PDB file of C-alpha atoms in Angstrom:
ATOM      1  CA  UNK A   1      34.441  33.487  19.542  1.00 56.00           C
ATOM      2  CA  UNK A   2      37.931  33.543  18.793  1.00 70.00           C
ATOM      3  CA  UNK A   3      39.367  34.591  15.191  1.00 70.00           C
ATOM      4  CA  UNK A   4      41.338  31.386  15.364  1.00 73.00           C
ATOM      5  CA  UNK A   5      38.231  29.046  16.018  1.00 68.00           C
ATOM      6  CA  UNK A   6      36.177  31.212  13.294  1.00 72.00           C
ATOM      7  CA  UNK A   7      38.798  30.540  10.829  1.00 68.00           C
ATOM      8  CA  UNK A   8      38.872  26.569  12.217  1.00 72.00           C
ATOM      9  CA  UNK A   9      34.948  26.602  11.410  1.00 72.00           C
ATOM     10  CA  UNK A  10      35.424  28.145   8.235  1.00 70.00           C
ATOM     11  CA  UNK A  11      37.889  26.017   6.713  1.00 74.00           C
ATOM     12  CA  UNK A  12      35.718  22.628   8.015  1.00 70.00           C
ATOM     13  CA  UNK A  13      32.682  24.141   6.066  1.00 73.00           C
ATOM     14  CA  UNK A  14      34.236  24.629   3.187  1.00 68.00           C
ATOM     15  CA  UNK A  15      35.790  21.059   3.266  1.00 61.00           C
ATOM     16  CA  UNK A  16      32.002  20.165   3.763  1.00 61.00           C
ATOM     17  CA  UNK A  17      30.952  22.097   0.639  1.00 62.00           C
ATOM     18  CA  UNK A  18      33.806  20.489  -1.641  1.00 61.00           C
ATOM     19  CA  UNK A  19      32.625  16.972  -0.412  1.00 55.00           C
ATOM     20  CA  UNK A  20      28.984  17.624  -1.354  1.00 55.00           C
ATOM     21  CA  UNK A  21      29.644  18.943  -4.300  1.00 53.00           C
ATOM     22  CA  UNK A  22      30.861  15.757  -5.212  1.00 54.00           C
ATOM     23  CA  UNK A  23      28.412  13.843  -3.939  1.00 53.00           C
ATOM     24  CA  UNK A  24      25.852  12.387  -6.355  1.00 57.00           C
ATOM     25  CA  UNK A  25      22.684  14.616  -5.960  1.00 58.00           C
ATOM     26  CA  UNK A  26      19.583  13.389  -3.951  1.00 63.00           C
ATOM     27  CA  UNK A  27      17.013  10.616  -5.985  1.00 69.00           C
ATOM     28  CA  UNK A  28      13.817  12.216  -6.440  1.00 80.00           C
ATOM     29  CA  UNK A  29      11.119  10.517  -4.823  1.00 85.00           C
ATOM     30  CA  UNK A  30       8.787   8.081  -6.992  1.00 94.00           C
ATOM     31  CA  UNK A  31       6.218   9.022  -8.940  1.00 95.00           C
ATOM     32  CA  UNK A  32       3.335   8.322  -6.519  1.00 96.00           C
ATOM     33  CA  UNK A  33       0.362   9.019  -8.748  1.00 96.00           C
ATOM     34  CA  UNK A  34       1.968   6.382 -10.961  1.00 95.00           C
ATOM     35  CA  UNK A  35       3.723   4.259  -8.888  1.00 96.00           C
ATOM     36  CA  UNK A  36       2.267   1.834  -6.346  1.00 96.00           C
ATOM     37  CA  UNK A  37       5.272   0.581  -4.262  1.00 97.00           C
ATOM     38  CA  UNK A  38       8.763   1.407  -3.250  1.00 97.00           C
ATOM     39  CA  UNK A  39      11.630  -0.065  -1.368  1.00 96.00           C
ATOM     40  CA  UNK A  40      14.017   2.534   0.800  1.00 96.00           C
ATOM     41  CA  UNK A  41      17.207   2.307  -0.338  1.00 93.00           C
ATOM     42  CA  UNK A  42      20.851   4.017   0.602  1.00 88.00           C
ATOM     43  CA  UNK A  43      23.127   5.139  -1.786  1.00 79.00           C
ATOM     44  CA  UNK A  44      26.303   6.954  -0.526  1.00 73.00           C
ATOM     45  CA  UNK A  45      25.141   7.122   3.159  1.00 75.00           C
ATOM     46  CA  UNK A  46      21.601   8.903   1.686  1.00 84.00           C
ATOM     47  CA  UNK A  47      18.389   7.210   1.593  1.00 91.00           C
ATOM     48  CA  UNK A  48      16.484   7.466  -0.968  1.00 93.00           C
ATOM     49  CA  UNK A  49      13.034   5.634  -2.477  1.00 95.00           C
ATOM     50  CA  UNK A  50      13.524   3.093  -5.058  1.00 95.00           C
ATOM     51  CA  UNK A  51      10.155   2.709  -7.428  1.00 96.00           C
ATOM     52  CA  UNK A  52       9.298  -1.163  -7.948  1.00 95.00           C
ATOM     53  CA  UNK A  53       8.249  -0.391 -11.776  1.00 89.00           C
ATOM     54  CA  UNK A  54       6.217  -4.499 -11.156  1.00 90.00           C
ATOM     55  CA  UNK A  55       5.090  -4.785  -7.851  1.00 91.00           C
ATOM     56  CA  UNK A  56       4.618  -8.849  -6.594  1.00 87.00           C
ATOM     57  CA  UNK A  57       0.922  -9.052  -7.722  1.00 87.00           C
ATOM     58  CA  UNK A  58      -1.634 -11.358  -5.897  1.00 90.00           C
ATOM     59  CA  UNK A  59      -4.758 -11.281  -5.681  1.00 91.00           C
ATOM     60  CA  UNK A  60      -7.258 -12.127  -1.984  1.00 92.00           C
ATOM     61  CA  UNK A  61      -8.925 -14.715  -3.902  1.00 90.00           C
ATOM     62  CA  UNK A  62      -5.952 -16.498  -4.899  1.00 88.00           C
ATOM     63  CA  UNK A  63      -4.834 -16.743  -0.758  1.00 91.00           C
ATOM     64  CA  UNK A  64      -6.615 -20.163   0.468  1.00 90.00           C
ATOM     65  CA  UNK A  65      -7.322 -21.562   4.068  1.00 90.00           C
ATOM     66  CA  UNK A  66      -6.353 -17.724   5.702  1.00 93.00           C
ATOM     67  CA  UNK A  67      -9.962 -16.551   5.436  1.00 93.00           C
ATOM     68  CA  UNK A  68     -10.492 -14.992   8.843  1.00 95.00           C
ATOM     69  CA  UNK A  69      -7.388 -13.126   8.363  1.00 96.00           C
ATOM     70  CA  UNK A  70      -8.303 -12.013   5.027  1.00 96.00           C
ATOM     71  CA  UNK A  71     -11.054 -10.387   6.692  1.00 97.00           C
ATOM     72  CA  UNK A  72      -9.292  -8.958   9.950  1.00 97.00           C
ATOM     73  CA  UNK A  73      -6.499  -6.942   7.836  1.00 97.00           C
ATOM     74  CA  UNK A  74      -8.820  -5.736   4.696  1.00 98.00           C
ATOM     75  CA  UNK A  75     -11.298  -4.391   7.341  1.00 98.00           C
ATOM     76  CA  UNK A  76      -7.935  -2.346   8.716  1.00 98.00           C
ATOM     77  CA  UNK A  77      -6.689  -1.276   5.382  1.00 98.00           C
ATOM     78  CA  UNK A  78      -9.843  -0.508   4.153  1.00 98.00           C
ATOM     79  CA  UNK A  79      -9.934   1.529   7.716  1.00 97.00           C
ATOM     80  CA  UNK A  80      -6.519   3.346   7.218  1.00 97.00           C
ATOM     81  CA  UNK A  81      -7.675   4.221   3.158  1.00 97.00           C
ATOM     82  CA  UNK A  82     -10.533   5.935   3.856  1.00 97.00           C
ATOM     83  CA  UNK A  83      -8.954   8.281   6.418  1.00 95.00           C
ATOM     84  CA  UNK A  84     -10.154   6.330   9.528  1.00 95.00           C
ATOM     85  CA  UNK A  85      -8.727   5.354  12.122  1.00 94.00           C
ATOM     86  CA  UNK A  86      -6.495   2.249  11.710  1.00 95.00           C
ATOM     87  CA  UNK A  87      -3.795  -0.121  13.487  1.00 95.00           C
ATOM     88  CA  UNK A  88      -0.466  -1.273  12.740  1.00 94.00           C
ATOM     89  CA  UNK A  89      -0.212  -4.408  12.226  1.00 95.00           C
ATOM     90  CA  UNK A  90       1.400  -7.589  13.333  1.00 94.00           C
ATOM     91  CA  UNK A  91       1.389 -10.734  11.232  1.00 94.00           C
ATOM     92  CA  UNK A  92       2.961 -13.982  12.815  1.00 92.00           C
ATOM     93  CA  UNK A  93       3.099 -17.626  12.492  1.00 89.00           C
ATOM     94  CA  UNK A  94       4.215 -20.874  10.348  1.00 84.00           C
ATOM     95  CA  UNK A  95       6.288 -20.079   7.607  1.00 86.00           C
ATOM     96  CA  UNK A  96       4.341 -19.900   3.921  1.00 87.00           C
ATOM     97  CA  UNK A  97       1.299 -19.814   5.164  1.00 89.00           C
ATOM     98  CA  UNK A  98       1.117 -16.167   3.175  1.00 91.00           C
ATOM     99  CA  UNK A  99       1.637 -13.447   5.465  1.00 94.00           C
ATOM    100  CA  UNK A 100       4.076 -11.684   2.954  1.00 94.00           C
ATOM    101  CA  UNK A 101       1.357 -12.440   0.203  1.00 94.00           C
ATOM    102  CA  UNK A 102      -1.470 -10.947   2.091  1.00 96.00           C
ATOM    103  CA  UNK A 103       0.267  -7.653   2.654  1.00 97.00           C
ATOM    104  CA  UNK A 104       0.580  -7.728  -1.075  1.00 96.00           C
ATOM    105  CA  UNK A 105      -2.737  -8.564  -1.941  1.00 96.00           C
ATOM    106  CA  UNK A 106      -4.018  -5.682   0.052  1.00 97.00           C
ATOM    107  CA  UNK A 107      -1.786  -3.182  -2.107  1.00 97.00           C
ATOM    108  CA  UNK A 108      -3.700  -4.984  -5.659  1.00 96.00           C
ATOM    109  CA  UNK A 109      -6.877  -4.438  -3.877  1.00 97.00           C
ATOM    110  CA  UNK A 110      -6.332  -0.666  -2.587  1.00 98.00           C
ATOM    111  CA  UNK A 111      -4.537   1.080  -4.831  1.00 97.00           C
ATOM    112  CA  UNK A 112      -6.507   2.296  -6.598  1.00 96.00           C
ATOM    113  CA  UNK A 113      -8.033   4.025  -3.455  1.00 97.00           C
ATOM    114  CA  UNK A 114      -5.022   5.741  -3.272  1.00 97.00           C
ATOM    115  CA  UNK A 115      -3.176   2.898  -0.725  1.00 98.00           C
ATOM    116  CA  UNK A 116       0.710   2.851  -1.480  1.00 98.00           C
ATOM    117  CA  UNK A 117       3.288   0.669   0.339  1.00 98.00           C
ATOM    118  CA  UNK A 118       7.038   0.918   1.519  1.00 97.00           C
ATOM    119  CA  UNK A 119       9.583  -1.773   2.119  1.00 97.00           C
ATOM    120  CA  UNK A 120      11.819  -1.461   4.642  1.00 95.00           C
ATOM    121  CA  UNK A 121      14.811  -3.814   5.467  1.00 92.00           C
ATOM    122  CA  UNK A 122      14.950  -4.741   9.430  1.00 88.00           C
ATOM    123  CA  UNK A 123      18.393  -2.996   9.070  1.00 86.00           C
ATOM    124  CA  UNK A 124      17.153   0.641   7.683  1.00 91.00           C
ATOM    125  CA  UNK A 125      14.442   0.686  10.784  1.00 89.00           C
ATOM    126  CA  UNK A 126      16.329   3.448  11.856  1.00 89.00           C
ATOM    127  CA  UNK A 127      15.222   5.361   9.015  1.00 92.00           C
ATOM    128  CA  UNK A 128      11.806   5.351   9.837  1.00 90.00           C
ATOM    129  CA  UNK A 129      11.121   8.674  11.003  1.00 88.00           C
ATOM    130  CA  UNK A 130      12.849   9.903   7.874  1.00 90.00           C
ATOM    131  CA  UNK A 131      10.564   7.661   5.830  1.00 93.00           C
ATOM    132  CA  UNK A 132       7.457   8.821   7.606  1.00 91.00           C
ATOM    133  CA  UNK A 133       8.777  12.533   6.894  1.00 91.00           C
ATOM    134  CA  UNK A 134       9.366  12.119   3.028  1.00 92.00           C
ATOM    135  CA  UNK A 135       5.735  11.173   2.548  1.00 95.00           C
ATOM    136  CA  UNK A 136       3.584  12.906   5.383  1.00 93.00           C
ATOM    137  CA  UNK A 137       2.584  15.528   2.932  1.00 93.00           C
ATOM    138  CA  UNK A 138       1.386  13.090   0.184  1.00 95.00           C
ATOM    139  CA  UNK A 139      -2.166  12.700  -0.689  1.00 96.00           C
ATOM    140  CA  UNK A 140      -1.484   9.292  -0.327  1.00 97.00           C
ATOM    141  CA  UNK A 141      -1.999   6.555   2.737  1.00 97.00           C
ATOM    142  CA  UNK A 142       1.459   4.434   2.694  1.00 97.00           C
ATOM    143  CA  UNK A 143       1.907   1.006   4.169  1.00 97.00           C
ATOM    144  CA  UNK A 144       5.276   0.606   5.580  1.00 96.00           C
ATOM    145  CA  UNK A 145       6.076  -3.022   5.139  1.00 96.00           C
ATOM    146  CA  UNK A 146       8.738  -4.828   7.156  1.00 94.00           C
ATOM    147  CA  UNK A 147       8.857  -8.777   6.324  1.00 92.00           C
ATOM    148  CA  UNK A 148      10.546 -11.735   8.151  1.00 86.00           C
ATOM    149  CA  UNK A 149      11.062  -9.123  11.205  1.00 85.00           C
ATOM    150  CA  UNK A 150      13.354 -10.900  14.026  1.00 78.00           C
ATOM    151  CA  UNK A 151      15.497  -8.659  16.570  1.00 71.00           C
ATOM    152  CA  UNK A 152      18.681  -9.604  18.472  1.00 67.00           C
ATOM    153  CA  UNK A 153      18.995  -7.416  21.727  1.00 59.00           C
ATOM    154  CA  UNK A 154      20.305  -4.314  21.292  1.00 65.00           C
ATOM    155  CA  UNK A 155      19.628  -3.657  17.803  1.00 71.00           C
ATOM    156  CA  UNK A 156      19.178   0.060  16.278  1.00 74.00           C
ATOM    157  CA  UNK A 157      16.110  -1.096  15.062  1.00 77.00           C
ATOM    158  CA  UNK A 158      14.736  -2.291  17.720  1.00 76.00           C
ATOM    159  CA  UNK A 159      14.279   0.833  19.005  1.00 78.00           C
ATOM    160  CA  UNK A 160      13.604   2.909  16.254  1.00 79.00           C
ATOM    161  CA  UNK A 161      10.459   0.998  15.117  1.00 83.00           C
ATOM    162  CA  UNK A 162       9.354   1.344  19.070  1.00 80.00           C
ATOM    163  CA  UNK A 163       9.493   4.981  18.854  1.00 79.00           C
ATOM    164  CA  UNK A 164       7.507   4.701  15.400  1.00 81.00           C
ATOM    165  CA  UNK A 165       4.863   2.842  16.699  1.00 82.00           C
ATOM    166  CA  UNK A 166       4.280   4.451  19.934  1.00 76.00           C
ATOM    167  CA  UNK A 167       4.767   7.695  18.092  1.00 64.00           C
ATOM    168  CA  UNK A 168       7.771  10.671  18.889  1.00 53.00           C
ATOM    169  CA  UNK A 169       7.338  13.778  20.636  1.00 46.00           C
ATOM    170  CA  UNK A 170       5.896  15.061  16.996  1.00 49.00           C
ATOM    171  CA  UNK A 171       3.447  12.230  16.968  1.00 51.00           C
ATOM    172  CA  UNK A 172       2.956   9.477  14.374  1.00 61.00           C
ATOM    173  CA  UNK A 173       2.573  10.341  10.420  1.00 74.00           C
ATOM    174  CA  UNK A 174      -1.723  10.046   9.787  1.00 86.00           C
ATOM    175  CA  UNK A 175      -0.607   8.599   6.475  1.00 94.00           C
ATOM    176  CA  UNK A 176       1.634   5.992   7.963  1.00 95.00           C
ATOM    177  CA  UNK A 177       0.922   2.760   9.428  1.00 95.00           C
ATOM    178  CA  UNK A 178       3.423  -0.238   9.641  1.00 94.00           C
ATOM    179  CA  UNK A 179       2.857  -3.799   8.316  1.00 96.00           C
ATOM    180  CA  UNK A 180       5.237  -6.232   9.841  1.00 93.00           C
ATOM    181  CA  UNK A 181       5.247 -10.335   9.482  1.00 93.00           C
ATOM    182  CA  UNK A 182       7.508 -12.638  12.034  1.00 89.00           C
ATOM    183  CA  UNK A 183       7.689 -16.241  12.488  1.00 82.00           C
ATOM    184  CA  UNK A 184       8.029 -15.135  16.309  1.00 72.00           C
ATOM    185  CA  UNK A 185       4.870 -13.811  18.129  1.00 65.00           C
ATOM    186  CA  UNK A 186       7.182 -11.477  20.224  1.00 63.00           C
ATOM    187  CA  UNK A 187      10.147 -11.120  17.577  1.00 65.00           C
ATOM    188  CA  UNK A 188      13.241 -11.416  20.031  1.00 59.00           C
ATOM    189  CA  UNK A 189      14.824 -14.909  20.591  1.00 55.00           C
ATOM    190  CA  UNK A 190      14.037 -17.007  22.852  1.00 50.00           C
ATOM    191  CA  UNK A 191      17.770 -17.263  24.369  1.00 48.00           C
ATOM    192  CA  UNK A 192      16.611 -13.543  24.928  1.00 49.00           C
ATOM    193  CA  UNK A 193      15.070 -14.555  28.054  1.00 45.00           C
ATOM    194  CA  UNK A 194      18.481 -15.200  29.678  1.00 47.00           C
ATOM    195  CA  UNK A 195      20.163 -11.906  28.899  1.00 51.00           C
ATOM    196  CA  UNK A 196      18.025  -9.955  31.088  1.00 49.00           C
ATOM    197  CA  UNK A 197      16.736  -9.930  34.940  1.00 51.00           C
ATOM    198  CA  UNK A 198      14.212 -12.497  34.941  1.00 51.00           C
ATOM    199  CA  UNK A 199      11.382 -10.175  36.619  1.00 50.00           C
ATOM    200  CA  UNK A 200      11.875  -7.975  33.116  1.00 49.00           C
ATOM    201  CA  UNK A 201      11.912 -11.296  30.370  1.00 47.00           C
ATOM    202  CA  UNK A 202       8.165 -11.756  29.810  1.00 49.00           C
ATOM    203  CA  UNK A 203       7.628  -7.799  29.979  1.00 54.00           C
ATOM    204  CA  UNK A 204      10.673  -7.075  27.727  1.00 52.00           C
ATOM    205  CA  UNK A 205       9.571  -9.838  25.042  1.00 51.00           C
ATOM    206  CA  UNK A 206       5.945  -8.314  24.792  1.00 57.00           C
ATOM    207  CA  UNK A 207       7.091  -4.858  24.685  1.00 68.00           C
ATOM    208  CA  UNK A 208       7.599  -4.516  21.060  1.00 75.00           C
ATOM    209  CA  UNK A 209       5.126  -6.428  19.384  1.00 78.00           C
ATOM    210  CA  UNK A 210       2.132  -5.285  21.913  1.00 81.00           C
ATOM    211  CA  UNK A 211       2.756  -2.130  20.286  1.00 85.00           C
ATOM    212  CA  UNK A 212       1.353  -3.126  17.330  1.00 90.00           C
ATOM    213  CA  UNK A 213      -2.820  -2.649  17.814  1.00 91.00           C
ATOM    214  CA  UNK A 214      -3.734  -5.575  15.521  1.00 94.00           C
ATOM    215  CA  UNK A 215      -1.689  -8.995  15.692  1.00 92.00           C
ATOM    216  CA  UNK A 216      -2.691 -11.419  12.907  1.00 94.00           C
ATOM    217  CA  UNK A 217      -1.834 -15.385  13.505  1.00 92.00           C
ATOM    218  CA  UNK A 218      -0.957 -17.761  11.004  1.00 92.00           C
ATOM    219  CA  UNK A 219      -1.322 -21.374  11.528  1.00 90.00           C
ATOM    220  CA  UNK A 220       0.360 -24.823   9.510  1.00 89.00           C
ATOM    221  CA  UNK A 221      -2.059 -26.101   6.860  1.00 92.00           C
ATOM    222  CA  UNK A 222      -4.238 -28.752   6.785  1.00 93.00           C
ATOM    223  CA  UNK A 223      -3.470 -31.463   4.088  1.00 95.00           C
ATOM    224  CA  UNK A 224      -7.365 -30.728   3.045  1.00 95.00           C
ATOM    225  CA  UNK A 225      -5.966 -26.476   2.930  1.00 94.00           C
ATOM    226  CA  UNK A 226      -2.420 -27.470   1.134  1.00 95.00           C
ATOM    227  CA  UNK A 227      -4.081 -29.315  -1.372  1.00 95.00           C
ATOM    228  CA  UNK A 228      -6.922 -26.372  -1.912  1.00 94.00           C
ATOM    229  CA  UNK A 229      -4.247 -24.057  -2.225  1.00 94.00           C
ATOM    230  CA  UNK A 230      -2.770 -26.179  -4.808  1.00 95.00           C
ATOM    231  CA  UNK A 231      -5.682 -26.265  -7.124  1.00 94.00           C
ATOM    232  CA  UNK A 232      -6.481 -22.705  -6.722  1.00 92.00           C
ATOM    233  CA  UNK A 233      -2.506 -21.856  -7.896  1.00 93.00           C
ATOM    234  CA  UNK A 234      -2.623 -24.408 -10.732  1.00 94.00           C
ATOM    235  CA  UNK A 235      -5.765 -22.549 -12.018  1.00 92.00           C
ATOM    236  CA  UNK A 236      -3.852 -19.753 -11.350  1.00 90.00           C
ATOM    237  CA  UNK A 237      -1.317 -20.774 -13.785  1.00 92.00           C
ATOM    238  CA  UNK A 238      -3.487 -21.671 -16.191  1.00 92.00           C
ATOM    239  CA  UNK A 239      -3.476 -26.071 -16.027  1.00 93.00           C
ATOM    240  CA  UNK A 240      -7.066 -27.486 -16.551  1.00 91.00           C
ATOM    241  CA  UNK A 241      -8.529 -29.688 -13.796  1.00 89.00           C
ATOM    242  CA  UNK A 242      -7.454 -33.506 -13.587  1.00 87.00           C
ATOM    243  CA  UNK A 243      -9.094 -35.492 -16.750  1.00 86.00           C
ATOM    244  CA  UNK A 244     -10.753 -38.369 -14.574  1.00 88.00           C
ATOM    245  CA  UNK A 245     -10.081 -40.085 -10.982  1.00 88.00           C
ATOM    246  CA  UNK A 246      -6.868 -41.285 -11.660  1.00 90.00           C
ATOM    247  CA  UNK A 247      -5.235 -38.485 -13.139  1.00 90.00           C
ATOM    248  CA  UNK A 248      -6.678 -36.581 -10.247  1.00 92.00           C
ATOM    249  CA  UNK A 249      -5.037 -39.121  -8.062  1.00 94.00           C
ATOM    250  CA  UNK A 250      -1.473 -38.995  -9.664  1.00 94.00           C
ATOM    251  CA  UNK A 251      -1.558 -35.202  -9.125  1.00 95.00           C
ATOM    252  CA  UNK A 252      -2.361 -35.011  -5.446  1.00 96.00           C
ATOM    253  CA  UNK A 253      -0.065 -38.009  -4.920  1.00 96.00           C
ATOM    254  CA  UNK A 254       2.792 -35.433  -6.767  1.00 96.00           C
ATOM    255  CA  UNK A 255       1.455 -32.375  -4.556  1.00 96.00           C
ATOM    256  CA  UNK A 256       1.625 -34.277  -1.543  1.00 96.00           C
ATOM    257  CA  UNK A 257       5.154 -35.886  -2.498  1.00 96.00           C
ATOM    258  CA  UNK A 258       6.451 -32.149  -2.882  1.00 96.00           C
ATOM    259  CA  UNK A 259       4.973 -31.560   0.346  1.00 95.00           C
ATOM    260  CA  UNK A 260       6.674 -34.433   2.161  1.00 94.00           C
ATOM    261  CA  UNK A 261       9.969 -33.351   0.758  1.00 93.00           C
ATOM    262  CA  UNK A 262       9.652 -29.793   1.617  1.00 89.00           C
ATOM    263  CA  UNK A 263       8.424 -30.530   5.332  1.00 88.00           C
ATOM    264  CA  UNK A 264       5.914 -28.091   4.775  1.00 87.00           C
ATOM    265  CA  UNK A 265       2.448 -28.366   3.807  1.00 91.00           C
ATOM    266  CA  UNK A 266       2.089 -24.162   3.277  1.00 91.00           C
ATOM    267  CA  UNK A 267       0.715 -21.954   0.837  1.00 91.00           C
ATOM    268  CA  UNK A 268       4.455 -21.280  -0.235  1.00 92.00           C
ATOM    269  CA  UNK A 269       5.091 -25.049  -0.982  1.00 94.00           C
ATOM    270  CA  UNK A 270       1.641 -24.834  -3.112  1.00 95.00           C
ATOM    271  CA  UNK A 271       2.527 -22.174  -4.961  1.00 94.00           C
ATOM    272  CA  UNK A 272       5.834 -23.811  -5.989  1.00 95.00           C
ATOM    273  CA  UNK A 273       4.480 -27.055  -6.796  1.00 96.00           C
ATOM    274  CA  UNK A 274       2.254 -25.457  -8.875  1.00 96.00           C
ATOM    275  CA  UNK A 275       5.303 -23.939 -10.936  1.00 95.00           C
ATOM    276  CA  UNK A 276       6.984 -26.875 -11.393  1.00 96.00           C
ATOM    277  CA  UNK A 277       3.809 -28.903 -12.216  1.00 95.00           C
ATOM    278  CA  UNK A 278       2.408 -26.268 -14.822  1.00 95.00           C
ATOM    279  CA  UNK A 279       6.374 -25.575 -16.073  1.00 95.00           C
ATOM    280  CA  UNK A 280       6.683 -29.190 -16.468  1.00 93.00           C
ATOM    281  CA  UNK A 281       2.602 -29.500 -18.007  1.00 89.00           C
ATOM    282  CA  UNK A 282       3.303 -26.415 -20.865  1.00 89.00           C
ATOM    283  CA  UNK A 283       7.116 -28.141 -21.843  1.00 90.00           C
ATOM    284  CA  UNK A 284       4.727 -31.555 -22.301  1.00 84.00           C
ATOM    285  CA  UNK A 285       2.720 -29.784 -24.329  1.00 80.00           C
ATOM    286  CA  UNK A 286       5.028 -28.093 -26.982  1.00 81.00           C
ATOM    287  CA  UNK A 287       6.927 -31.411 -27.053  1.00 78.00           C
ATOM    288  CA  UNK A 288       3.441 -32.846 -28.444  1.00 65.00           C
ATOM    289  CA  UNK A 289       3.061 -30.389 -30.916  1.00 58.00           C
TER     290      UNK A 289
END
């Protein structure tokens, strides 16, 4: 090597050092034998894991109308906490029909078994493999959670959570598996189908989400499951049943009125009717007092 090219290298890692130095240090990682969820974050160009001091807490039994897949994804995560072998998986279908809150619900139920959970933004998928890294030599079993997952072609992403689920050269993380949700069974667009040769469309649509070993479908509720799921969130918040027949009947006239405006019948729209009704209910109340 020549003196001038050592002195070239020298002077660039110098230049390196000064930047670091004033670079703000590395976060330290969360807590994990206090602290049940995180969210990866970037600060500076760095990653880092963000503890969520109150993580979103619901319970299985307050998720109506969704009990088969209830049962399909506990029986994984209880799977993946014991140290067996377990899938990632794939939850898809009608918006607010609780795939987000089941995911959740899992994390209330297992914890304390030592299950911990991750979320990732579609646009930090490339981080996974640092991710996975950061907590392979925890004692813990982490959930890496990815909601509302869509893909355009030729996103970063894309690829990176490929290569995580199929597993790299090194081989997946043993404390790692990857929860996902979609409102799209294969997560690219449709228009998708038209950007490549059409002997490749079908294969190139399946090949990300037939990755995942378990895939989970959500379907639009029943007016019979909307208005369950109502009554089991106003309990939830704490508003007695309907005094008498027509009481009863001016609430699941509201409910369904909600509904109707919302275009959705869905656990989600439930849940929010049940705010504003119990809000509204508790206001009454002080008023009366």
């Amino acid at each position: 090597m020549s003196k001038e090219l050592s002195d070239l290298i020298a002077r660039a890692e110098g230049v390196l050092a000064r930047v670091e130095s004033l670079l703000p240090p590395p976060a330290p990682d969360p807590d994990w034998p206090k602290v049940t969820a995180a969210r990866w974050r970037k600060r500076s160009g760095r990653g880092y894991l963000q503890a969520i001091a109150h993580p979103h807490a619901i319970r299985l039994d307050e998720l109506v109308a969704v009990d088969r897949q209830k049962e399909t994804i506990d029986l994984n995560t209880r799977q993946f906490v014991a140290g067996l072998p377990a899938n990632n998986v794939l939850l898809t279908g009608s918006r607010g029909t609780g795939k987000s809150s089941l995911v959740k619900a899992m994390l209330v139920k297992h914890a304390g078994k030592g299950l911990r959970l991750i979320e990732v933004d579609k646009a930090d998928l490339v981080d996974l493999p640092d991710i996975a890294e950061r907590v392979a030599a925890q004692p813990f079993r982490f959930v890496i959670f990815c909601d509302d997952l869509t893909f355009d072609a030729g996103e970063p992403g894309y690829k990176a959570l490929k290569v995580m689920l199929d597993g790299s050269i090194a081989g997946a993380s043993a404390n790692v598996v990857v929860y996902a949700t979609s409102n799209r069974r294969h997560l690219l667009p449709e228009y998708f189908i038209e950007e490549v040769h059409p002997g490749e469309s079908v294969e190139e649509k399946i090949s990300l989400s037939e990755r995942f070993g378990l895939w989970i479908s959500f379907y639009p509720f029943s007016q019979e499951d909307y208005l369950a799921a109502v009554a089991a969130w106003l309990a939830h918040f704490g508003v007695k049943p309907a005094d008498g027949a027509k009481e009863g009947e001016a609430r699941t006239r509201e409910a369904l009125q909600w509904a109707l405006q919302r275009g959705s019948r869905s656990g989600r729209a439930a849940w929010q009717f049940a705010k504003s009704y119990a809000g509204a209910q508790g206001l009454r109340s002080r008023r009366g007092r």
